[in-house]
Amino acid sequence: MEQIIVNGVVLSATYALVALGITLIFSIMNLLNFAHGQILMIGGFMVYYVYGVFGLPYAVALPVAAVVTGLIGFGFEVLLFRRVVRVATREENSMLLAVGTALLLENLALFGFGEKQRGVPSIVGGVYRVGAAFLPAGRLLVVLIALALIVALLLFVQYTRPGRAMRALAQDREVTYLMGVDVERISALGFALGAGLAGIAGGLLVTLSGVNAGIGTALSTKAFIMIMIGGAGVVAGAILGAVVLGFAEAVGYALIPGSTTYLLIFVGLILFLVLRPQGIMGKPQR
Amino acid sequence: MANGLHATRRGVLAGAGAAALLAASRPARAESVLKIGVLGVMSGPAASWGLVNKYCAQATAAMWNEKGGVTIDGTAYRIEIVPIDDKNDPKLAVSGAERLTEQDGIRYIIGPNVDTTAASVRPVAEKNGAIYFPYAFSKALYTPPAGNAVLGMIASYQAGPIIYRFLRDSRGVKSVAFVARNESDPLNQRKEGVEAAKKLGLNVVSSDDTYEGGTTDFFPVMSKVVSGKPDLIVLSGVAPADAPLLVKSARELGFKGQLSTETAQDAKVLREGAGNAADGFISVGGASTPEIASDYMNRFRDRYARVAGEWNDEAGTKVYALEIILATLQKAGRGAIGDVAAFKRTIDTFSMRNPFLREDKPLAYVGTAYFGQKRQIGVPMVVNEFHDGAFRTLFIGSVE
């Protein structure tokens, strides 16, 4: 039982970081970023090269991953999504663009980084015992870093001027514009921040699970599940969705025959969405 | 202007002379072209399977082309590789096979990589008279009435029993647990592995633990597997990307027993992903370990690294396909290039020296014991153990 709880906490913390980035972008742009998993993958590769190959400290590699992926997100918003969101009359256009950017990043990564799985040495060694459960020090550190970043993000969104502008944008784009907020600048900042969070998540995950050019789609799918559970565009909902999915996996793998765990998760998700399509914390659409 | 023109003329003359000298010093250039298709998954999470096939074929073709191509009945053919990514999608595998066989007129295809795509290609290959070399283990592909598929490597149901017997007899393994990715190929391999383990008298502690594709944290699934306290954990059909993570998770959960798989792995991937936790991990390899590789294999390694950017130990099991296709065509004669019936007739009697092994061993088509006909490349069953960042060959077996 202790091991299930430990596994659930580790999964929830890392998943929360993945979900926060995608929900941030969704709330500001009303855009489901299909390339989120691929941006996360790029972050993983940045840490692989900076920390694993060039031997620089992990404390340098993680910010590099955040900055590089943040710039990718910024570039996507300014060069691609801004115009499409403004000009397109249907939401599908921006969704298709997002799918396109996902395929672009995946193929560029395959070309540039190769087909192999990459991994880095653990940041710290050793394994703790929590009751009967095993908790490797590297996993504990990743959880602590993820929790610190989640708290930092919540504080940023809650108390800083750009953070408040992002929340306003998420609530009503037109009113925010009329209030004198530079909507385009805040959108670009939000996209960069969401992408940067994905990059950090990738940089943390690479120490636990490595990275390869093809991991993006599966991670994006998990991110979508989390924000559907919690409520798309709601920061607290993303965290809640991550906790639900993390513990569902941990409990499922321990107590339910293996191949039915995700089957049950998807069946549960479908039933849940039928009853509450806006997610746990989302507001129903009028 | 005049000076410039004069210089240009001189340059052209000098260039022509140099080209003539260079041409005279090289082997005769092949004018005819022999196209070989490579059909497999080359993008997404399983990209390495198909890409390794592609890089192997391209490296082999480059080595042959540097020597002037492959000579069949006195005619030199330059080898051209035509790769198609099927994305592990049966529909794309069918359209890819149709393009290769109908549009490009190709009769020899390396791939696909999994049971579903290989099965989907079968009608196209049989209708258009092509032979394909899948890396999928379904026996139906190779057993009559099927006749156009040739298994390109050792199947899990061939390697598994031999590895388990070795571990039972020499390492004292008495109980085993299986874990597999929740996809058809690994699940089939697990089923075969469980049956083999039971036949050997091993106690199967657990065999229903699976994980989804794209799993990033293997602690939950391995927690359950390790809790059964088996002597051996078999990672059925495990992809190279997942193997180090599963191994590392098992070790971090305190597992001290043996870990093995019947699929090929890459030492660098294991070293980076699991480090010393992968010490003792047993997998099936090719001819790439230094103690058994021939000079030709070492040259292939270098060429592969130039094509792909770096060496991949998975290629050790996939190096054989194009080499044996070319050698069989040489023996079957020119007619076999466009008519696979001649190729099929040659399969039964074909044998050559294995060019990738230092030791003098034959390379032939095998599989009669499993498929009732020779529809498998006789790749040596090289069983490796990972130690201190590299593979060490434990023993070499063979399939009849």
XYZ file of C-alpha atoms in Angstrom:
686
model
C 0.000 0.000 0.000
C 2.834 2.403 0.854
C 4.383 1.752 -2.550
C 1.099 2.623 -4.277
C 0.953 5.941 -2.412
C 4.597 6.761 -3.176
C 4.103 5.862 -6.852
C 0.921 7.951 -6.977
C 2.635 11.005 -5.486
C 5.589 10.804 -7.903
C 3.311 10.348 -10.916
C 0.972 13.149 -9.816
C 3.770 15.673 -9.305
C 5.382 15.079 -12.697
C 2.040 14.869 -14.488
C 0.921 18.135 -12.876
C 3.837 19.955 -14.446
C 2.900 18.494 -17.835
C -0.765 19.451 -17.451
C -0.116 22.976 -16.158
C 1.677 24.054 -19.323
C -1.044 22.835 -21.634
C -3.865 24.284 -19.547
C -2.091 27.660 -19.371
C -1.947 27.868 -23.153
C -5.541 26.662 -23.469
C -6.824 29.238 -21.001
C -5.122 32.146 -22.721
C -5.432 31.167 -26.381
C -8.414 28.793 -26.286
C -6.069 26.447 -28.128
C -5.381 22.784 -27.480
C -1.644 22.597 -28.074
C -1.118 19.202 -29.709
C 2.612 19.898 -29.793
C 2.856 20.029 -25.986
C 4.347 16.532 -25.701
C 6.807 17.285 -28.473
C 7.919 20.506 -26.746
C 8.390 18.445 -23.590
C 10.503 16.030 -25.619
C 12.688 18.919 -26.841
C 13.207 19.941 -23.201
C 14.319 16.406 -22.421
C 16.830 16.462 -25.238
C 18.193 19.839 -24.093
C 18.946 18.398 -20.671
C 20.367 15.262 -22.286
C 22.893 17.278 -24.263
C 23.733 19.971 -21.715
C 23.895 17.687 -18.663
C 24.419 14.226 -20.109
C 26.698 14.895 -23.073
C 28.483 18.195 -22.331
C 28.709 17.459 -18.611
C 27.444 20.837 -17.367
C 25.602 20.912 -14.025
C 21.952 19.899 -13.991
C 21.195 23.300 -12.446
C 22.352 24.820 -15.735
C 20.704 22.238 -17.998
C 17.175 22.646 -16.614
C 17.007 26.435 -17.165
C 18.462 25.918 -20.652
C 15.605 23.502 -21.398
C 13.092 26.026 -20.074
C 14.534 28.894 -22.114
C 14.857 26.939 -25.377
C 11.340 25.526 -25.194
C 9.993 28.872 -24.012
C 11.502 30.479 -27.107
C 9.972 27.772 -29.293
C 6.578 28.497 -27.734
C 7.110 32.247 -28.157
C 8.074 31.734 -31.797
C 5.072 29.516 -32.474
C 2.704 32.076 -30.979
C 4.169 35.133 -32.711
C 4.853 33.574 -36.105
C 2.085 31.024 -36.479
C -0.786 30.931 -34.002
C -1.336 34.677 -33.593
C -2.272 35.128 -37.222
C -4.241 31.903 -37.533
C -6.255 32.566 -34.370
C -6.973 36.113 -35.584
C -7.861 35.280 -39.175
C -9.406 31.806 -38.988
C -13.160 31.578 -38.721
C -13.164 28.022 -37.399
C -11.391 26.613 -34.345
C -10.258 23.594 -36.373
C -7.704 25.746 -38.213
C -5.671 26.440 -35.107
C -6.047 22.815 -34.021
C -4.711 21.602 -37.360
C -1.853 24.063 -37.089
C -1.062 22.651 -33.648
C -1.040 19.114 -35.071
C 1.261 20.345 -37.816
C 3.705 21.866 -35.343
C 3.685 18.577 -33.394
C 4.604 16.592 -36.498
C 7.207 19.197 -37.435
C 8.930 19.016 -34.053
C 8.790 15.213 -33.955
C 10.357 14.834 -37.376
C 12.970 17.509 -36.720
C 13.887 15.724 -33.492
C 14.115 12.377 -35.280
C 16.370 13.973 -37.875
C 18.488 15.948 -35.438
C 18.662 13.725 -32.367
C 18.312 10.291 -33.978
C 16.023 7.362 -33.258
C 17.644 6.139 -30.076
C 16.358 6.387 -26.541
C 18.567 8.806 -24.554
C 19.125 8.909 -20.846
C 21.171 10.812 -18.303
C 22.770 9.771 -15.019
C 20.622 10.224 -11.909
C 20.999 13.654 -10.354
C 21.413 12.035 -6.956
C 21.984 8.423 -5.996
C 20.498 6.229 -3.281
C 17.118 4.762 -2.441
C 15.025 5.700 0.615
C 12.626 3.350 2.370
C 9.244 4.862 3.248
C 7.693 2.143 5.366
C 7.652 -0.823 3.034
C 7.996 1.364 -0.042
C 11.099 2.178 -2.080
C 11.713 5.802 -3.063
C 14.876 6.503 -5.064
C 16.469 9.840 -4.146
C 16.363 10.963 -7.783
C 12.599 10.550 -7.905
C 12.173 12.393 -4.613
C 14.244 15.303 -5.941
C 12.148 15.448 -9.109
C 8.980 15.560 -7.007
C 10.370 18.372 -4.850
C 11.472 20.414 -7.874
C 8.092 19.852 -9.555
C 6.200 20.919 -6.419
C 8.388 24.032 -6.028
C 7.753 25.009 -9.638
C 4.014 24.441 -9.316
C 3.913 26.702 -6.252
C 6.032 29.311 -8.055
C 3.681 29.246 -11.039
C 0.606 29.594 -8.865
C 2.177 32.574 -7.075
C 3.158 34.115 -10.407
C -0.337 33.777 -11.839
C -1.964 34.971 -8.623
C 0.163 37.913 -7.589
C 2.187 39.355 -10.480
C 0.890 41.862 -13.017
C 1.445 39.632 -16.073
C -0.060 36.736 -14.128
C -3.193 38.724 -13.371
C -3.356 39.775 -17.013
C -3.206 36.099 -18.004
C -6.073 35.271 -15.675
C -8.064 38.165 -17.058
C -7.355 36.996 -20.598
C -8.528 33.523 -19.676
C -11.812 34.952 -18.380
C -12.627 37.413 -21.161
C -10.322 38.354 -24.006
C -12.334 41.374 -25.195
C -12.779 42.950 -21.797
C -9.093 42.439 -21.062
C -8.287 44.242 -24.301
C -10.608 47.092 -23.392
C -8.904 47.379 -20.002
C -5.720 48.372 -21.797
C -3.839 45.105 -21.462
C -1.424 44.346 -24.305
C -3.232 41.143 -25.244
C -0.748 40.043 -27.886
C 2.212 40.419 -25.529
C 0.453 38.525 -22.758
C -0.597 35.768 -25.176
C 2.992 35.356 -26.347
C 4.197 35.348 -22.747
C 1.583 32.754 -21.788
C 2.481 30.496 -24.699
C 6.178 30.825 -23.872
C 5.497 30.086 -20.203
C 3.379 27.022 -21.047
C 6.012 25.732 -23.427
C 8.755 26.468 -20.911
C 6.869 24.442 -18.299
C 6.677 21.572 -20.767
C 10.420 21.906 -21.321
C 11.069 21.779 -17.582
C 8.809 18.743 -17.252
C 10.809 17.094 -20.037
C 14.044 18.068 -18.320
C 12.858 16.465 -15.096
C 11.416 13.359 -16.742
C 14.612 12.666 -18.676
C 16.322 11.906 -15.377
C 13.682 9.283 -14.578
C 12.601 7.882 -17.898
C 14.936 9.162 -20.584
C 13.735 10.661 -23.827
C 13.285 9.718 -27.456
C 11.915 11.536 -30.467
C 8.633 9.630 -30.358
C 7.441 10.190 -26.781
C 5.514 13.383 -27.477
C 2.154 12.083 -28.653
C 1.595 9.753 -25.699
C 2.443 12.543 -23.251
C 0.143 14.990 -25.031
C -2.649 12.416 -24.782
C -2.073 12.082 -21.046
C -2.031 15.865 -20.709
C -5.406 16.061 -22.510
C -6.846 13.418 -20.173
C -5.693 15.396 -17.143
C -7.151 18.697 -18.249
C -10.397 17.011 -19.310
C -10.711 15.541 -15.829
C -9.809 18.753 -14.027
C -11.427 21.212 -16.396
C -9.680 22.716 -19.419
C -8.121 26.101 -18.783
C -8.331 25.940 -14.987
C -4.917 25.832 -13.295
C -6.145 24.110 -10.147
C -8.107 21.707 -12.332
C -4.947 20.657 -14.156
C -3.311 19.793 -10.832
C -6.395 17.905 -9.720
C -6.495 16.026 -13.039
C -2.848 15.087 -12.601
C -3.491 13.739 -9.116
C -6.499 11.727 -10.330
C -4.584 10.224 -13.282
C -1.414 9.646 -11.248
C -3.213 7.728 -8.524
C -5.472 5.917 -11.023
C -2.330 4.579 -12.707
C -0.610 3.716 -9.434
C -3.656 1.905 -8.028
C -4.557 0.317 -11.355
C -1.144 -1.181 -12.016
C -1.009 -2.554 -8.473
C -4.492 -3.993 -8.089
C -6.031 -4.487 -11.532
C -4.736 -6.908 -14.174
C -2.277 -4.895 -16.256
C -3.947 -4.497 -19.615
C -7.231 -3.291 -18.184
C -5.860 -0.320 -16.228
C -5.972 2.189 -19.074
C -9.099 0.603 -20.485
C -10.831 1.363 -17.195
C -9.313 4.858 -17.085
C -10.731 5.640 -20.529
C -14.127 4.090 -19.743
C -14.205 6.098 -16.512
C -13.238 9.241 -18.402
C -16.003 8.751 -20.972
C -18.638 8.199 -18.266
C -17.321 11.163 -16.310
C -17.440 13.464 -19.351
C -20.988 12.378 -20.131
C -22.006 13.487 -16.640
C -19.720 16.516 -16.357
C -18.300 17.546 -19.728
C -16.640 20.651 -18.321
C -14.466 18.620 -15.934
C -14.339 18.808 -12.140
C -13.452 22.488 -11.880
C -14.465 23.821 -15.290
C -17.479 26.061 -15.749
C -20.295 24.818 -17.999
C -20.429 26.596 -21.356
C -23.404 28.807 -21.924
C 37.055 38.066 -69.742
C 39.398 36.221 -72.138
C 41.621 35.228 -69.245
C 38.649 33.997 -67.377
C 37.514 31.922 -70.326
C 41.018 30.502 -70.776
C 41.189 29.585 -67.102
C 37.809 27.917 -67.359
C 38.858 25.846 -70.352
C 42.040 24.791 -68.578
C 40.060 23.916 -65.541
C 37.617 21.850 -67.588
C 40.450 19.975 -69.306
C 42.220 19.328 -66.010
C 38.983 18.222 -64.438
C 38.205 15.883 -67.332
C 41.674 14.364 -67.108
C 41.371 13.864 -63.365
C 37.929 12.329 -63.775
C 39.255 9.929 -66.413
C 42.124 8.891 -64.127
C 39.764 8.474 -61.195
C 37.373 6.396 -63.294
C 40.217 4.177 -64.456
C 41.346 3.545 -60.878
C 37.855 2.596 -59.600
C 36.000 -0.657 -60.107
C 33.710 -0.697 -63.112
C 30.619 1.386 -62.390
C 27.383 -0.567 -62.383
C 24.980 0.789 -64.986
C 21.982 -1.358 -64.157
C 20.037 -0.724 -60.980
C 18.718 -3.265 -58.496
C 16.076 -1.670 -56.293
C 15.421 -3.078 -52.820
C 12.537 -1.832 -50.697
C 12.635 -1.201 -46.967
C 9.169 -0.989 -45.439
C 8.808 -0.402 -41.728
C 8.072 1.963 -38.887
C 10.433 4.928 -39.171
C 8.668 7.530 -37.068
C 6.921 7.655 -33.698
C 7.855 5.724 -30.554
C 8.985 2.570 -32.399
C 10.950 4.435 -35.078
C 14.214 2.731 -34.207
C 12.965 -0.664 -35.452
C 12.386 0.455 -39.036
C 15.159 3.020 -39.127
C 17.734 0.405 -38.115
C 16.496 -1.743 -41.036
C 16.820 1.222 -43.355
C 20.292 2.214 -42.147
C 21.485 -1.406 -42.364
C 20.280 -1.684 -45.956
C 21.772 1.683 -46.885
C 25.122 0.850 -45.282
C 25.260 -2.565 -46.956
C 24.269 -1.076 -50.313
C 26.945 1.614 -49.989
C 29.612 -0.994 -49.278
C 28.583 -3.047 -52.307
C 28.264 -0.006 -54.564
C 31.785 1.125 -53.651
C 33.008 -2.198 -55.001
C 31.117 -1.598 -58.252
C 27.749 -3.031 -57.245
C 26.531 -6.593 -57.128
C 27.363 -8.799 -60.119
C 24.615 -11.185 -61.203
C 25.230 -13.364 -64.245
C 28.075 -11.076 -65.349
C 26.097 -7.837 -65.087
C 26.948 -5.319 -62.379
C 23.960 -3.758 -60.638
C 24.096 -0.638 -58.527
C 21.939 -1.209 -55.449
C 19.317 1.402 -54.696
C 17.402 1.360 -51.418
C 13.817 2.639 -51.489
C 12.610 3.214 -47.897
C 8.962 3.742 -46.909
C 7.700 4.595 -43.428
C 4.550 2.598 -42.585
C 4.230 4.276 -39.146
C 3.282 0.841 -37.774
C -0.071 1.287 -39.499
C -1.345 -1.704 -41.543
C -3.098 0.618 -44.023
C 0.132 2.486 -44.708
C 2.021 -0.801 -44.897
C -0.349 -1.976 -47.641
C -0.074 1.266 -49.611
C 3.703 1.226 -49.139
C 3.956 -2.349 -50.385
C 1.761 -1.486 -53.371
C 3.944 1.470 -54.221
C 7.131 -0.565 -53.942
C 5.873 -3.517 -55.965
C 3.632 -1.793 -58.530
C 5.151 1.657 -59.014
C 8.816 0.852 -58.469
C 8.653 -2.752 -59.681
C 10.520 -3.958 -56.593
C 10.460 -7.691 -55.868
C 12.478 -7.792 -52.602
C 11.379 -5.871 -49.531
C 13.029 -5.752 -46.102
C 10.360 -5.408 -43.379
C 7.801 -4.685 -41.976
C 8.508 -4.792 -38.253
C 5.427 -6.096 -36.460
C 2.804 -8.819 -36.913
C -0.047 -6.513 -37.906
C 1.830 -4.677 -40.654
C 3.552 -7.854 -41.869
C 0.209 -9.664 -42.124
C -1.325 -6.772 -44.033
C 1.481 -6.845 -46.598
C 1.040 -10.557 -47.356
C -1.764 -10.282 -49.980
C 0.102 -7.527 -51.832
C 3.351 -9.502 -51.881
C 1.623 -12.670 -53.054
C -0.442 -10.892 -55.711
C 2.478 -8.912 -57.123
C 5.086 -11.666 -56.793
C 7.370 -10.112 -54.206
C 9.354 -11.590 -51.332
C 9.472 -9.702 -48.066
C 11.617 -10.142 -44.973
C 9.536 -9.210 -41.909
C 10.876 -8.815 -38.379
C 7.577 -10.121 -37.024
C 7.184 -13.491 -35.369
C 3.692 -14.725 -36.313
C 4.157 -18.287 -37.581
C 1.276 -17.919 -40.060
C 3.429 -15.549 -42.135
C 6.002 -18.240 -42.852
C 3.973 -21.458 -42.801
C 2.363 -22.892 -45.973
C 0.258 -21.851 -47.796
C 2.140 -18.595 -47.115
C 5.387 -18.654 -49.064
C 6.561 -15.116 -49.786
C 7.737 -14.051 -46.329
C 11.159 -14.852 -44.881
C 11.664 -14.138 -41.176
C 14.652 -11.819 -40.873
C 15.816 -12.667 -37.367
C 15.524 -15.088 -34.454
C 11.975 -15.269 -33.096
C 11.245 -14.896 -29.390
C 9.791 -18.434 -29.248
C 13.122 -19.707 -30.550
C 15.395 -17.682 -28.257
C 13.226 -17.803 -25.129
C 13.419 -21.514 -24.317
C 17.178 -21.549 -24.861
C 17.751 -18.551 -22.607
C 15.435 -19.905 -19.890
C 17.135 -23.302 -20.001
C 20.539 -21.650 -19.691
C 19.374 -19.599 -16.722
C 17.725 -22.608 -15.085
C 20.754 -24.858 -15.512
C 23.595 -22.420 -14.899
C 22.103 -19.660 -12.726
C 19.665 -21.673 -10.607
C 16.533 -19.884 -11.822
C 13.374 -21.639 -10.596
C 10.638 -19.016 -10.915
C 9.826 -16.433 -13.552
C 7.585 -13.384 -14.013
C 6.657 -11.841 -17.344
C 5.917 -8.223 -18.161
C 4.964 -6.934 -21.605
C 3.835 -3.821 -23.400
C 0.087 -3.932 -24.022
C 0.368 -4.483 -27.785
C -0.194 -7.536 -29.944
C 3.448 -8.467 -30.676
C 4.786 -8.287 -27.116
C 1.647 -10.009 -25.784
C 2.072 -12.856 -28.281
C 5.721 -13.153 -27.316
C 4.757 -13.270 -23.663
C 2.281 -16.073 -24.373
C 4.963 -18.089 -26.157
C 7.421 -17.357 -23.350
C 5.026 -18.497 -20.636
C 4.423 -21.792 -22.446
C 8.166 -22.332 -22.908
C 8.869 -21.582 -19.247
C 6.188 -24.032 -18.100
C 7.575 -26.746 -20.377
C 10.960 -26.258 -18.727
C 9.375 -26.740 -15.305
C 9.783 -23.137 -14.196
C 7.266 -21.696 -11.759
C 5.495 -18.798 -13.524
C 4.881 -16.347 -10.680
C 3.024 -13.763 -12.766
C 2.228 -13.298 -16.427
C -0.511 -10.692 -16.705
C 1.386 -7.473 -15.963
C 1.486 -5.024 -18.851
C 2.237 -1.368 -19.461
C 0.944 1.023 -22.082
C 2.987 2.442 -24.921
C 4.322 5.853 -23.954
C 4.664 4.974 -20.268
C 7.274 7.214 -18.680
C 7.220 5.804 -15.158
C 7.614 2.046 -14.809
C 7.728 2.021 -11.010
C 4.011 1.190 -10.614
C 4.011 -1.829 -12.933
C 7.391 -3.096 -11.744
C 6.374 -2.716 -8.090
C 3.820 -5.455 -8.629
C 6.115 -7.677 -10.686
C 8.959 -7.451 -8.157
C 6.618 -8.112 -5.231
C 6.124 -11.674 -6.542
C 9.823 -12.298 -5.801
C 10.637 -14.227 -8.998
C 14.167 -15.428 -9.755
C 13.840 -14.122 -13.305
C 11.872 -11.263 -14.865
C 11.342 -11.593 -18.612
C 10.647 -8.388 -20.517
C 8.628 -9.850 -23.398
C 9.172 -8.138 -26.731
C 10.506 -5.072 -24.992
C 11.422 -2.081 -27.150
C 14.971 -0.744 -26.662
C 13.514 2.514 -25.359
C 11.640 0.763 -22.532
C 14.205 -1.857 -21.527
C 16.572 0.365 -19.495
C 13.671 1.953 -17.630
C 12.115 -1.377 -16.693
C 15.492 -2.758 -15.624
C 16.352 0.343 -13.595
C 12.938 0.381 -11.902
C 13.288 -3.288 -10.941
C 16.718 -2.698 -9.416
C 15.585 0.434 -7.562
C 12.751 -1.637 -6.117
C 15.339 -3.982 -4.658
C 15.123 -6.794 -7.224
C 18.324 -8.889 -7.131
C 17.417 -11.650 -9.585
C 17.944 -12.087 -13.319
C 16.408 -9.944 -16.059
C 16.202 -11.002 -19.679
C 14.517 -10.372 -23.001
C 14.414 -12.103 -26.381
C 14.702 -8.871 -28.366
C 17.840 -7.057 -29.473
C 19.040 -4.127 -27.402
C 21.625 -1.386 -27.699
C 24.478 -1.120 -25.192
C 24.609 2.673 -25.258
C 20.885 2.975 -24.602
C 21.195 0.582 -21.646
C 24.285 2.366 -20.350
C 22.649 5.795 -20.481
C 19.241 4.722 -19.264
C 20.108 2.231 -16.563
C 23.866 2.413 -15.955
C 25.172 -0.348 -13.716
C 21.601 -1.367 -12.895
C 21.624 -3.158 -16.268
C 24.577 -5.343 -15.326
C 23.582 -8.957 -15.866
C 20.713 -8.109 -18.242
C 20.493 -10.786 -20.930
C 19.301 -10.104 -24.464
C 19.637 -11.463 -27.958
C 22.218 -9.754 -30.090
C 23.735 -10.062 -33.503
C 27.304 -10.232 -34.619
C 28.373 -6.971 -33.085
C 30.297 -8.009 -29.980
C 34.069 -7.631 -30.498
C 34.884 -11.236 -29.604
C 32.865 -12.706 -32.493
C 32.745 -9.974 -35.162
C 34.657 -10.402 -38.437
C 36.641 -7.612 -40.125
C 33.767 -7.240 -42.576
C 31.373 -6.718 -39.656
C 33.699 -4.093 -38.190
C 33.788 -2.289 -41.531
C 30.006 -2.505 -41.623
C 29.857 -0.932 -38.161
C 31.908 2.021 -39.375
C 29.792 2.416 -42.493
C 26.582 2.154 -40.468
C 27.818 4.893 -38.140
C 28.471 7.109 -41.156
C 24.971 6.481 -42.513
C 23.044 6.728 -39.229
C 25.254 9.076 -37.236
C 26.171 6.437 -34.667
C 26.300 2.673 -34.237
C 23.291 0.805 -32.857
C 23.693 -2.740 -31.506
C 20.202 -3.585 -32.789
C 21.780 -3.535 -36.242
C 23.763 -6.633 -35.319
C 20.620 -8.715 -35.828
C 19.392 -6.820 -38.878
C 22.576 -6.716 -40.895
C 21.830 -10.036 -42.585
C 18.807 -9.338 -44.783
C 20.279 -7.434 -47.711
C 23.494 -9.443 -47.668
C 21.637 -12.752 -48.024
C 19.208 -11.325 -50.619
C 22.141 -10.282 -52.811
C 23.987 -13.552 -52.371
C 20.835 -15.557 -53.149
C 20.192 -13.475 -56.272
C 23.771 -14.098 -57.390
C 23.179 -17.799 -57.052
C 19.660 -17.776 -58.517
C 20.678 -15.744 -61.535
C 19.392 -12.699 -63.366
C 15.904 -14.125 -63.837
C 15.293 -13.965 -60.093
C 15.538 -10.178 -60.084
C 12.092 -9.955 -61.648
C 10.721 -13.398 -60.811
C 10.797 -14.574 -57.216
C 10.040 -18.187 -58.179
C 13.717 -18.667 -59.054
C 14.690 -17.062 -55.747
C 12.376 -19.420 -53.831
C 13.872 -22.455 -55.557
C 17.362 -21.330 -54.555
C 16.424 -20.856 -50.902
C 16.351 -24.599 -50.220
C 19.953 -25.213 -51.243
C 21.512 -21.843 -50.534
C 24.464 -21.565 -48.190
C 27.337 -19.110 -47.832
C 30.003 -18.350 -45.297
C 28.635 -15.999 -42.641
C 30.551 -12.825 -43.507
C 29.846 -11.163 -40.173
C 31.367 -13.767 -37.888
C 35.080 -14.219 -37.349
C 34.607 -17.945 -37.026
C 33.908 -19.968 -40.164
C 30.149 -20.566 -39.880
C 27.591 -21.101 -42.645
C 24.735 -18.701 -43.323
C 21.674 -20.335 -44.869
C 17.900 -20.299 -44.794
C 16.320 -22.253 -41.935
C 12.946 -22.604 -40.229
C 11.754 -26.041 -41.353
C 11.307 -27.167 -37.752
C 9.011 -24.220 -37.011
C 7.298 -23.419 -40.311
C 7.526 -26.618 -42.341
C 9.665 -24.830 -44.919
C 12.830 -22.751 -45.054
C 11.456 -19.287 -44.538
C 13.869 -17.768 -42.045
C 17.352 -16.302 -42.370
C 19.702 -18.473 -40.326
C 20.884 -15.593 -38.164
C 23.051 -16.953 -35.363
C 21.352 -16.770 -31.986
C 23.880 -14.652 -30.125
C 22.910 -14.379 -26.472
C 24.567 -11.414 -24.762
C 24.891 -10.276 -21.196
C 25.346 -6.593 -20.353
C 28.295 -5.799 -18.105
C 30.116 -2.552 -17.317
C 28.517 -0.665 -20.179
C 29.022 -3.268 -22.916
C 27.657 -6.571 -24.168
C 29.531 -9.808 -23.601
C 28.564 -12.853 -25.627
C 27.363 -15.654 -23.342
C 26.850 -18.281 -26.026
C 25.855 -18.673 -29.660
C 22.989 -20.941 -30.599
C 21.317 -21.711 -33.884
C 17.897 -22.466 -35.355
C 17.199 -25.405 -37.653
